[in-house]
Coordinates of C-alpha atoms and ligand atoms in Angstrom, one line a residue:
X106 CA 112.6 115.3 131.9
X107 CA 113.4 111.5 130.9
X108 CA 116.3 110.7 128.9
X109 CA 115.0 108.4 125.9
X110 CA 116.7 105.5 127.6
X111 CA 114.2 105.5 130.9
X112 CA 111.1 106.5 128.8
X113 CA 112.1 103.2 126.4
X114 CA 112.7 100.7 129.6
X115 CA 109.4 101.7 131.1
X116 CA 107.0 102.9 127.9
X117 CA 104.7 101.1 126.2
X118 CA 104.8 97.6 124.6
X119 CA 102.0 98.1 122.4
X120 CA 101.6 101.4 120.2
X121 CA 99.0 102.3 117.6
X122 CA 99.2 105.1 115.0
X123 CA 96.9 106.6 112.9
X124 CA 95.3 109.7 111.8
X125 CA 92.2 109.1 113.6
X126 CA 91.9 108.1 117.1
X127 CA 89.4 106.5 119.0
X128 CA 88.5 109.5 120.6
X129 CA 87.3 113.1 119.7
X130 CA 86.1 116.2 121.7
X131 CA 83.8 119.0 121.3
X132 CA 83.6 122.3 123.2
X133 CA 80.5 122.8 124.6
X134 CA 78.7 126.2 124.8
X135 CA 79.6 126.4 128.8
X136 CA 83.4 125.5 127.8
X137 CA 83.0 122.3 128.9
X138 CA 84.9 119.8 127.1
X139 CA 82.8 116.3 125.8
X140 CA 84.2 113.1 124.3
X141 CA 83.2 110.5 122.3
X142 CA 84.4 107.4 121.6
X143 CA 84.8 105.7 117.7
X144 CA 84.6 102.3 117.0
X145 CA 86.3 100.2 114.5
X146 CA 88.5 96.9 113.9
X147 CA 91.2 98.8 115.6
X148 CA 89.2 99.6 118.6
X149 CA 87.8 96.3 119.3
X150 CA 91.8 94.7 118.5
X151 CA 92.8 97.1 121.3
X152 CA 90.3 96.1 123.6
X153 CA 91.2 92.7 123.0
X154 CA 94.8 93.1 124.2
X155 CA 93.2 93.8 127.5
X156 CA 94.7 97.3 129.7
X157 CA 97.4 95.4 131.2
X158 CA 99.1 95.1 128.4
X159 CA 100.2 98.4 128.5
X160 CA 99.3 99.5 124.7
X161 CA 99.0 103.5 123.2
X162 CA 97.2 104.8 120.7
X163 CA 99.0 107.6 119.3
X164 CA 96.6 110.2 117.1
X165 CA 96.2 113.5 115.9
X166 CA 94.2 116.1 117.4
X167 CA 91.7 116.9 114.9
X168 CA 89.3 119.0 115.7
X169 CA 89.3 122.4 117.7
X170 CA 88.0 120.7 120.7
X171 CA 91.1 118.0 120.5
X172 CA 93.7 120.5 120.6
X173 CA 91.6 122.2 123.0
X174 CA 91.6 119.0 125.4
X175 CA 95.6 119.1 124.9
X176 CA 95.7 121.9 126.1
X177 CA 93.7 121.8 129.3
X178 CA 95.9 118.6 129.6
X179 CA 92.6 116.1 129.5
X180 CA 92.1 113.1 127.8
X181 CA 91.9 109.2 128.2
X182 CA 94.5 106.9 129.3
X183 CA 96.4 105.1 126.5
X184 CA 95.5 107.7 124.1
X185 CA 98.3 110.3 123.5
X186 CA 97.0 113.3 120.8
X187 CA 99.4 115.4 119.0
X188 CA 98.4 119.0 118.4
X189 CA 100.0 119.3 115.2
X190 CA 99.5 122.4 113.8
X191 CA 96.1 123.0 112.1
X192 CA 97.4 124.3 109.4
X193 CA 100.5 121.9 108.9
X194 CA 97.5 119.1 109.7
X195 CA 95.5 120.5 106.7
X196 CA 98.0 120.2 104.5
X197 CA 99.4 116.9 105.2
X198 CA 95.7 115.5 106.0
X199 CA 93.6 117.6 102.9
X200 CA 96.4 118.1 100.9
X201 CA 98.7 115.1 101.0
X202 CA 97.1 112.3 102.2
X203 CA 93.6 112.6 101.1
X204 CA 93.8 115.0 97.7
X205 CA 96.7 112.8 96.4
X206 CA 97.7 109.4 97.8
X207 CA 93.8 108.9 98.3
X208 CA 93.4 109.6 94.6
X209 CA 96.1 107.8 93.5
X210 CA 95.2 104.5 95.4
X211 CA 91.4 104.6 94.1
X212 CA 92.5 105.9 90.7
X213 CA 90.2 109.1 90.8
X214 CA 92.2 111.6 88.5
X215 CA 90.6 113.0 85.9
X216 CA 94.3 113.0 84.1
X217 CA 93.5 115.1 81.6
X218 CA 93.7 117.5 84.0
X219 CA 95.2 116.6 87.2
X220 CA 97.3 115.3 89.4
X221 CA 99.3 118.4 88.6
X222 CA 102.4 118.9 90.9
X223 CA 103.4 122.2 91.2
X224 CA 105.1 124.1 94.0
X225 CA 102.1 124.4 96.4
X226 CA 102.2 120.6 96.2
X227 CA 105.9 120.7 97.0
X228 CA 104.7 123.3 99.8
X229 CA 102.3 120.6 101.3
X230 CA 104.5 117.7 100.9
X231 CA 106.9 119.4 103.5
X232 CA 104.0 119.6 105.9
X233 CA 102.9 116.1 105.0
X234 CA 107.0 115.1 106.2
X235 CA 106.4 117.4 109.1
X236 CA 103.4 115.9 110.6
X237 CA 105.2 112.5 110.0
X238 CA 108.0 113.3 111.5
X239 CA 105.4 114.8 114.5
X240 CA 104.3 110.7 114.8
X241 CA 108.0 109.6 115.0
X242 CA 109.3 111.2 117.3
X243 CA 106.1 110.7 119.7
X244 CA 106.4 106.8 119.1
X245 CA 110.0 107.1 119.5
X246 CA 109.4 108.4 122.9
X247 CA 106.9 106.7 124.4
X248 CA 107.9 102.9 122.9
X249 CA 109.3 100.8 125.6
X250 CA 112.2 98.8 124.5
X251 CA 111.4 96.5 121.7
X252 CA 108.1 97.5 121.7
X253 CA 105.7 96.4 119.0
X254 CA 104.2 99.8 116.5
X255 CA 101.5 99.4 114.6
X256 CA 101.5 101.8 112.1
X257 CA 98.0 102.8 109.6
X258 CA 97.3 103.7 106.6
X259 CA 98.9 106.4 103.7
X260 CA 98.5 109.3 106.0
X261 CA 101.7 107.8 107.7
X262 CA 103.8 106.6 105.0
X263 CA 107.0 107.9 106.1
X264 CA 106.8 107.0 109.7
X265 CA 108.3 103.3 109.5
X266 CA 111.3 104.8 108.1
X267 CA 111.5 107.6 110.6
X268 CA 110.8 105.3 113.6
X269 CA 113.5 103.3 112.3
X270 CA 115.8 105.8 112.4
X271 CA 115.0 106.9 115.7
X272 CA 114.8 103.7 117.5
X273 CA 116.3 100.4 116.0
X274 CA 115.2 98.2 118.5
X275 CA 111.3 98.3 117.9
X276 CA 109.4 95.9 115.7
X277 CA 107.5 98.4 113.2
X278 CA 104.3 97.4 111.3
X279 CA 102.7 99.3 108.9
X280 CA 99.4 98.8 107.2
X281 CA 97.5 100.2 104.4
X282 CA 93.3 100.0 104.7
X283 CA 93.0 100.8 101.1
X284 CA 93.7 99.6 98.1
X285 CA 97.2 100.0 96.2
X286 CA 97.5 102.1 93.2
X287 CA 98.8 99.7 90.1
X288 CA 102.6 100.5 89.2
X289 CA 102.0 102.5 86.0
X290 CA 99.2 104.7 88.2
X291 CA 101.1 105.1 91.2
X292 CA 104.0 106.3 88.7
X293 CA 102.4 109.3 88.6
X294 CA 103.7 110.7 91.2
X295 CA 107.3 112.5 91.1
X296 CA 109.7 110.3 91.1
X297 CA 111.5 111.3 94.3
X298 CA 108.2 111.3 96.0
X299 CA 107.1 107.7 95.0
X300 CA 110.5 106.9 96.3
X301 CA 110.6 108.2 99.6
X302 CA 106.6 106.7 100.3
X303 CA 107.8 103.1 99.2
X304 CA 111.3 103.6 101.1
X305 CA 109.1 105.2 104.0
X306 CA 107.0 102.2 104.2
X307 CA 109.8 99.8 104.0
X308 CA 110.9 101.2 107.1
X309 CA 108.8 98.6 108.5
X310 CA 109.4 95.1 109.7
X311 CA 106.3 93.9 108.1
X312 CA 103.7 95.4 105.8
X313 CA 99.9 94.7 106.3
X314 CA 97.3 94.8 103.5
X315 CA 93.9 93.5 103.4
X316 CA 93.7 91.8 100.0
X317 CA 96.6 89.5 98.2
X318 CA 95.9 92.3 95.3
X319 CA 96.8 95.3 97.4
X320 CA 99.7 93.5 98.5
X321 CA 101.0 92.3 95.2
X322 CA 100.5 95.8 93.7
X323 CA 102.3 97.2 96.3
X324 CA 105.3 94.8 95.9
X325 CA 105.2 95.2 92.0
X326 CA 105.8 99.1 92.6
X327 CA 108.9 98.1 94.9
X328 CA 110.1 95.9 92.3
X329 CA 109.9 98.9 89.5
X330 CA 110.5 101.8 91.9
X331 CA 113.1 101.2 94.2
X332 CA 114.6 97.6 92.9
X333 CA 112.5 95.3 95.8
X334 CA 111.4 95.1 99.2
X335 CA 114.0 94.6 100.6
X336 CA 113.6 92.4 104.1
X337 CA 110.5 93.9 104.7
X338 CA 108.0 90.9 105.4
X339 CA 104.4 91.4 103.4
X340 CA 101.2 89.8 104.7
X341 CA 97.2 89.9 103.9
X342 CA 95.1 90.2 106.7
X343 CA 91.2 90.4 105.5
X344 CA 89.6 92.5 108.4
X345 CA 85.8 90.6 109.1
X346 CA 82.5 92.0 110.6
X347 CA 82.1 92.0 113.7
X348 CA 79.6 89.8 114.0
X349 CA 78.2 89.4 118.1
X350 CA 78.8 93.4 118.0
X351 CA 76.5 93.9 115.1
X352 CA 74.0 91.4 115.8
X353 CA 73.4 92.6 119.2
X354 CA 73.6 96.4 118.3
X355 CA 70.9 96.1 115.4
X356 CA 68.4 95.0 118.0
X357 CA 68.7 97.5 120.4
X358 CA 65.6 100.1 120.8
X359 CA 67.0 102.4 118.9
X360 CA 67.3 100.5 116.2
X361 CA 63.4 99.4 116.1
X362 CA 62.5 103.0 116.5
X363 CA 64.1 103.8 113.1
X364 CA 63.0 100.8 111.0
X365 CA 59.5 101.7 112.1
X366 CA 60.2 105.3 111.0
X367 CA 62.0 103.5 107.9
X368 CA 59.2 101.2 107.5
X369 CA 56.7 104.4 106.9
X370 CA 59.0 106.3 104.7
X371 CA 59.1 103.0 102.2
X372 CA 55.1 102.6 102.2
X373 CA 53.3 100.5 100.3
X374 CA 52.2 98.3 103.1
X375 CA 48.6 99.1 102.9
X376 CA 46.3 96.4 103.2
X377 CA 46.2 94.3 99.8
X378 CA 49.7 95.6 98.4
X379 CA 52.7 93.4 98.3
X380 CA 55.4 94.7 100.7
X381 CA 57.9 96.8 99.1
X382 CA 61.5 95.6 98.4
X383 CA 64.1 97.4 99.4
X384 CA 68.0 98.3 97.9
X385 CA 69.9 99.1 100.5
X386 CA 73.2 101.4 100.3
X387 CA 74.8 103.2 103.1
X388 CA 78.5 104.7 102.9
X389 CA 80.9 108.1 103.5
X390 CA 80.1 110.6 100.4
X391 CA 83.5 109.6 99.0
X392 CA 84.3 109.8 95.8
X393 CA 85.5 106.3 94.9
X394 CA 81.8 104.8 96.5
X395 CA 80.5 105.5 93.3
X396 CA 77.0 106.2 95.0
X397 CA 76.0 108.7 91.5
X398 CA 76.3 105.3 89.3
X399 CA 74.6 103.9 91.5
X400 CA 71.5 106.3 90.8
X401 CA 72.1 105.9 87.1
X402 CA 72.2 101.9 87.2
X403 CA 68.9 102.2 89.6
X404 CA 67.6 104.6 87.6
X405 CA 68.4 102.5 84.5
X406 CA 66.2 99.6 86.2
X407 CA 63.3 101.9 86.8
X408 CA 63.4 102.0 82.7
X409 CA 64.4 99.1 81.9
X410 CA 61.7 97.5 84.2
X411 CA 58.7 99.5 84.8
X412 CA 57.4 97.0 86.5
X413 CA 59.3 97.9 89.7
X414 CA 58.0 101.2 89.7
X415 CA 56.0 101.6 93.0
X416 CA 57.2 98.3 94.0
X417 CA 60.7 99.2 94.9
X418 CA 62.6 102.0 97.1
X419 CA 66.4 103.1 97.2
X420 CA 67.6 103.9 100.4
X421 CA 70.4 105.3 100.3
X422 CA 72.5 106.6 103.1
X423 CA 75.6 108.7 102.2
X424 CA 77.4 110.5 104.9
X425 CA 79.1 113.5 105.4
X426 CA 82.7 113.4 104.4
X427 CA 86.2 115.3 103.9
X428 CA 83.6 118.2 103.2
X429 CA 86.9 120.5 103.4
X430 CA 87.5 119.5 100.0
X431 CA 85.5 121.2 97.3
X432 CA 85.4 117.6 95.1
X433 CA 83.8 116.5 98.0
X434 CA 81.2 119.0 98.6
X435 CA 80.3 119.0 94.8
X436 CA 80.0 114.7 94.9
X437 CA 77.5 115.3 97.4
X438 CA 75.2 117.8 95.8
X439 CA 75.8 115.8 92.7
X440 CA 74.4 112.7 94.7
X441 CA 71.3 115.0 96.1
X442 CA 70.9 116.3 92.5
X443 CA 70.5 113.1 90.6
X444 CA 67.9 111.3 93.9
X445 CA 65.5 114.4 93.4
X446 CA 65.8 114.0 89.6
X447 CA 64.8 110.4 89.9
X448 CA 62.1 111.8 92.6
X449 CA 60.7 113.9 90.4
X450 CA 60.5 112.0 87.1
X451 CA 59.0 108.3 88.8
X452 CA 57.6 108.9 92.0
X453 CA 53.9 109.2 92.4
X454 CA 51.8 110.1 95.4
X455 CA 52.4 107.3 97.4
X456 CA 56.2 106.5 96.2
X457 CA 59.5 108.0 96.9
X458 CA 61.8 105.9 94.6
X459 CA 64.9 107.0 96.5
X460 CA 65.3 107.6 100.0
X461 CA 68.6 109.7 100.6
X462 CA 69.9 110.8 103.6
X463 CA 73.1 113.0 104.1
X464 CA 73.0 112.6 108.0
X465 CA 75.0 110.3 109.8
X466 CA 72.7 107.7 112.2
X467 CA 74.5 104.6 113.0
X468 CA 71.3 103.3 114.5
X469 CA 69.6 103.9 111.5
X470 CA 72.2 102.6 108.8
X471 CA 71.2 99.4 111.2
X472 CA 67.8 99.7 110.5
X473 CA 68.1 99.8 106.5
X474 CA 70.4 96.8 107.0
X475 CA 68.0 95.1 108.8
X476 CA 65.5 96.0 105.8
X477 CA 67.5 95.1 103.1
X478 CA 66.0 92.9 100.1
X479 CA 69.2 93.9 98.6
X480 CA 72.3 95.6 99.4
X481 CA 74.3 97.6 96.8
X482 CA 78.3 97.8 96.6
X483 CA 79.9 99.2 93.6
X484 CA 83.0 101.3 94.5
X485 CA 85.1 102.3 92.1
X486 CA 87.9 100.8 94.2
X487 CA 88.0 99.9 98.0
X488 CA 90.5 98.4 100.4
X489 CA 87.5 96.7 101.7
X490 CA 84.3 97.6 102.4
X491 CA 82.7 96.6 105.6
X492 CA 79.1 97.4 104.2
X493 CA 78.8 94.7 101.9
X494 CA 80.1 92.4 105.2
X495 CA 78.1 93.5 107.5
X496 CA 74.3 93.6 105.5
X497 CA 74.5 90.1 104.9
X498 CA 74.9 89.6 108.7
X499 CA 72.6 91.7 109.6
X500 CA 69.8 92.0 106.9
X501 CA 66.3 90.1 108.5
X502 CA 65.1 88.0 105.7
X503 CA 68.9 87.8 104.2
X504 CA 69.7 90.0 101.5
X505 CA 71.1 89.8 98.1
X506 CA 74.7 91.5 97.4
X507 CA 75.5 93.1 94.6
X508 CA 78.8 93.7 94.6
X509 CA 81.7 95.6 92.6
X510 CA 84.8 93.1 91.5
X511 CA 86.6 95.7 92.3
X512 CA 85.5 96.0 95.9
X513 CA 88.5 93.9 98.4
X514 CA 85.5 92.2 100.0
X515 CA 85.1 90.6 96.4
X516 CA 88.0 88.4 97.1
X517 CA 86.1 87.0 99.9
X518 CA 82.4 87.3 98.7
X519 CA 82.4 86.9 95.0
X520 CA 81.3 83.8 94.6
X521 CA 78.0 84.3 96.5
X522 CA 77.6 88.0 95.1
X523 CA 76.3 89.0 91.7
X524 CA 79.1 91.0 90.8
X525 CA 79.8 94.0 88.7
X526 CA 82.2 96.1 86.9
X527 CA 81.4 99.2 88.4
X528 CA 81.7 101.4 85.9
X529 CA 79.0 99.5 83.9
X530 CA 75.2 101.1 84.1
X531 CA 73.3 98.5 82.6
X532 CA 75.5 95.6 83.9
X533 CA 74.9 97.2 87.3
X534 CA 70.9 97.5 86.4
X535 CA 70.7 94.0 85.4
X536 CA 71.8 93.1 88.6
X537 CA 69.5 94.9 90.8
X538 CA 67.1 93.4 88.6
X539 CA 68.4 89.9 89.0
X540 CA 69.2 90.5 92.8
X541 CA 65.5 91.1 93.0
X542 CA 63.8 88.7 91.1
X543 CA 66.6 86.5 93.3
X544 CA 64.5 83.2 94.8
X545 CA 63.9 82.9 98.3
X546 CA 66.0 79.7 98.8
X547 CA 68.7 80.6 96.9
X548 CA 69.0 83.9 98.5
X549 CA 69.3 82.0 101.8
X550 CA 71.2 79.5 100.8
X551 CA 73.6 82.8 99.4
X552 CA 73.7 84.7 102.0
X553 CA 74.1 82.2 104.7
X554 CA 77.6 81.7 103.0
X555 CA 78.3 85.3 102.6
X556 CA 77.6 85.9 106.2
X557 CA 80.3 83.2 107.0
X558 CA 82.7 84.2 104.7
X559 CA 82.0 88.3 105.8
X560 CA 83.0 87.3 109.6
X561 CA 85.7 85.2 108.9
X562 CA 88.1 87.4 110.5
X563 CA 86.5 89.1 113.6
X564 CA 88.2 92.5 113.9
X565 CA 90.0 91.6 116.9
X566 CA 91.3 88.3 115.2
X567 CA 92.6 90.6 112.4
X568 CA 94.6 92.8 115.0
X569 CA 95.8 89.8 117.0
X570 CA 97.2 88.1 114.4
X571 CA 99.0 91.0 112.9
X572 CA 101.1 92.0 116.8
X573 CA 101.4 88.2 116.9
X574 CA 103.1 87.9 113.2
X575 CA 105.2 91.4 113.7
X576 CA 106.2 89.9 117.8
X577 CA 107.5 86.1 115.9
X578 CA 109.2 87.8 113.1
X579 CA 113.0 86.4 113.2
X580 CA 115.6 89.0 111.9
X581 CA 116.3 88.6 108.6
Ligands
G6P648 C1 89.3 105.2 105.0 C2 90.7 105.2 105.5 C3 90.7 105.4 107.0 C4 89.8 106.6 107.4 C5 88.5 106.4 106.8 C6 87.6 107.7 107.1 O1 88.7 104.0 105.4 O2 91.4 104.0 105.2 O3 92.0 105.6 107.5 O4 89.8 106.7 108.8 O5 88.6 106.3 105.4 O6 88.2 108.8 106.5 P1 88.6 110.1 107.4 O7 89.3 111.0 106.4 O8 87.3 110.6 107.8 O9 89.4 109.7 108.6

């Protein structure tokens, strides 16, 4: 076997980590193995790079057919899986990451009750450090010397300061796709905990976030937490639709097929009857989408203005997500409970008010963009969120946004949205009902801008510029 020294002169100059990978395999029922392939800011900022450059995406084996495809010793170059335990991954992944740091950074506790962190939490949090560590040492292994490590997101916390550890000589990024929890929030946590994820992350050379807000929040924990950050550089990178990619992908076959199928499900095209106008939403079923006040507010316009009855539909699209985790599973019958309530109390013969769908199509989530009179974005909280970037690109006649202010893409879009507090029904109703009543021009002129502003910052711009700021970082 190598010595670390050979595996550093001739590894890779490029690495990637995240949870996720690019790549994901199923066993078939003849034991074949098949892949397929994600897509992403991440994957389009790799492709960019070109294969020369010798990058690696470093990722967990998820699913049974990843650590299946480990096994049998398959899989694509510049993609290396770890087959962390399932149950040390379920811990770290359900537990950690996505029942706790998730929660914390989109404020989703229902305090009275929870976060409450007991000794099954401390049980987790080792497995959390263990599938860390499990990152690490991999990247600390394949790096070449001085490579450049791109680390993502809060699944990975404590791998800048591992990696650092384990090999000095590597420039280590780290960067968060979600929001950061304010200080007094994020001080939930135990104290040695919220300590060792800030010290973690300040392993890093530099520390990406996608809105000056994330970023500031994050340094204002540092400065109450653990006295600064240190020399760790901090900068905002605003990932961008992709705008060729989506323009060209929403006009493919496929895509026609399911507006035409769309097209029949919304009605009210009969001869004589005005076309129907559309609010578009499609997202994960995740918690902090806020998809069930998004009923309520549509529900509230349906009330508040029975003159769009009939002349309106909701489609919205909310896919499958985290299901492992009961809160999960119980948002998502909550979400099918409310649509077949509003069903059942307004729709007539020829009108389904709301059009939900719990299955993920990526060719039809196109379609309802294309269709979109008026797309609706009211997280609770969101590092981003590409939806409200990508509708105005895509949408046919040009849609109106209404968007949360608490959304990152508000930083970029506000000014052209009609924006909400997302916790506010009526405000939200009132803006459904503004963003239909919306004149043509100025709904044009609107999202002419917003379509600018969403693609601003291509995704493999954003990637680019972030290996290009961690490469021309001077020691500090
Ligand atoms: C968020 C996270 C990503 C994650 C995605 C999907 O956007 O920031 O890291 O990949 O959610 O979540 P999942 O748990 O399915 O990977």
């Amino acid at each position: 076997m190598a010595s670390t020294h050979d595996a550093a002169a001739r590894g890779a100059q490029v690495l990637v980590a995240s949870n996720r990978g690019p790549v994901s395999y199923t066993v078939g029922e003849d034991g074949s193995l098949r892949s397929k392939r994600g897509g992403g800011g991440l994957v389009s900022g790799l492709s960019a790079i070109g294969p020369e450059a010798g990058a690696l995406w470093v990722c967990s084996a998820l699913s049974d057919g990843d650590r299946e495809a480990v096994r049998r010793g398959v899989g694509e170059e510049g993609v290396r899986m770890l087959p962390i335990p399932a149950d040390v991954h379920a811990d770290a992944y359900n537990g950690i990451a996505n029942s706790v740091l998730w929660f914390i950074h989109h404020l989703l506790y229902q305090t009275p009750l929870e976060p409450a962190f007991d000794a099954e939490f401390r049980r987790q949090w080792a497995s959390y450090e263990t599938y860390n560590r499990a990152f690490a040492e991999a990247l600390a292994e394949e790096a070449g010397q001085g490579a450049a490590v791109l680390v993502q997101d809060y699944h990975l916390c404590l791998v800048p300061g591992m990696l650092r550890a384990l090999r000095p000589d590597l420039r280590i990024g780290h960067f968060s796709h979600t929001p950061w929890a304010p200080v007094d929030y994020f001080g939930l946590l135990p104290t040695d905990i919220r300590e060792r994820l800030l010290r973690g992350m300040l392993g890093a050379d530099r520390l990406g976030f996608l809105t000056r807000r994330w970023a500031d929040a994050f340094t204002a924990c540092c400065a109450e937490y653990v006295g600064g950050t240190g020399g760790t550089r901090i900068g905002v990178h605003g990932l961008g639709a992709d705008a060729d990619f989506l323009r060209e992908r929403s006009h493919r076959p496929d895509v026609q097929e399911r507006m035409a199928v769309l097209r029949g499900e919304i009605g009210g095209a009969g001869s004589g009857s005005e076309r129907r106008r559309t609010i578009v939403r499609v997202d994960r079923t995740e918690l902090s989408k806020n998809i069930v006040r998004g009923l309520l507010a549509y529900r509230q316009l349906l009330d508040d203005h029975p003159e769009w009855r009939e002349r309106v539909v909701h489609i919205a699209f909310a896919y499958p997500s985290r299901q492992d985790l009961a809160v999960y599973r119980d948002y998502t019958a909550e979400v099918a409970r409310l649509s077949a309530e509003i069903n059942e109390r307004y729709g007539t013969p020829g009108w389904t008010p709301v059009l939900l769908n719990l299955e993920d199509d990526f060719a039809r989530s196109l379609a309802a963009y294309r269709l979109a009179d008026v797309a609706l974005v009211n997280p609770i909280r969101d590092g981003m969120n590409l939806v409200a970037k990508e509708v105005p690109v895509v949408s046919d006649e040009g849609c109106a946004l209404v968007l949360s202010r608490e959304a990152g893409a508000y930083w970029e879009l506000g000014e052209d949205a009609l924006v909400v507090n997302p916790y506010d029904i009526l405000e939200t109703a009132r803006a459904l009902h503004e963003a239909l009543t919306m004149k043509p021009e100025e709904r044009a002129e609107r999202v002419k801008r917003l379509a600018a502003a969403a693609t601003a910052l291509p995704p493999a711009q954003w990637f680019l510029d972030q290996l290009t700021a961690l490469r021309d970082l001077q020691p500090s």
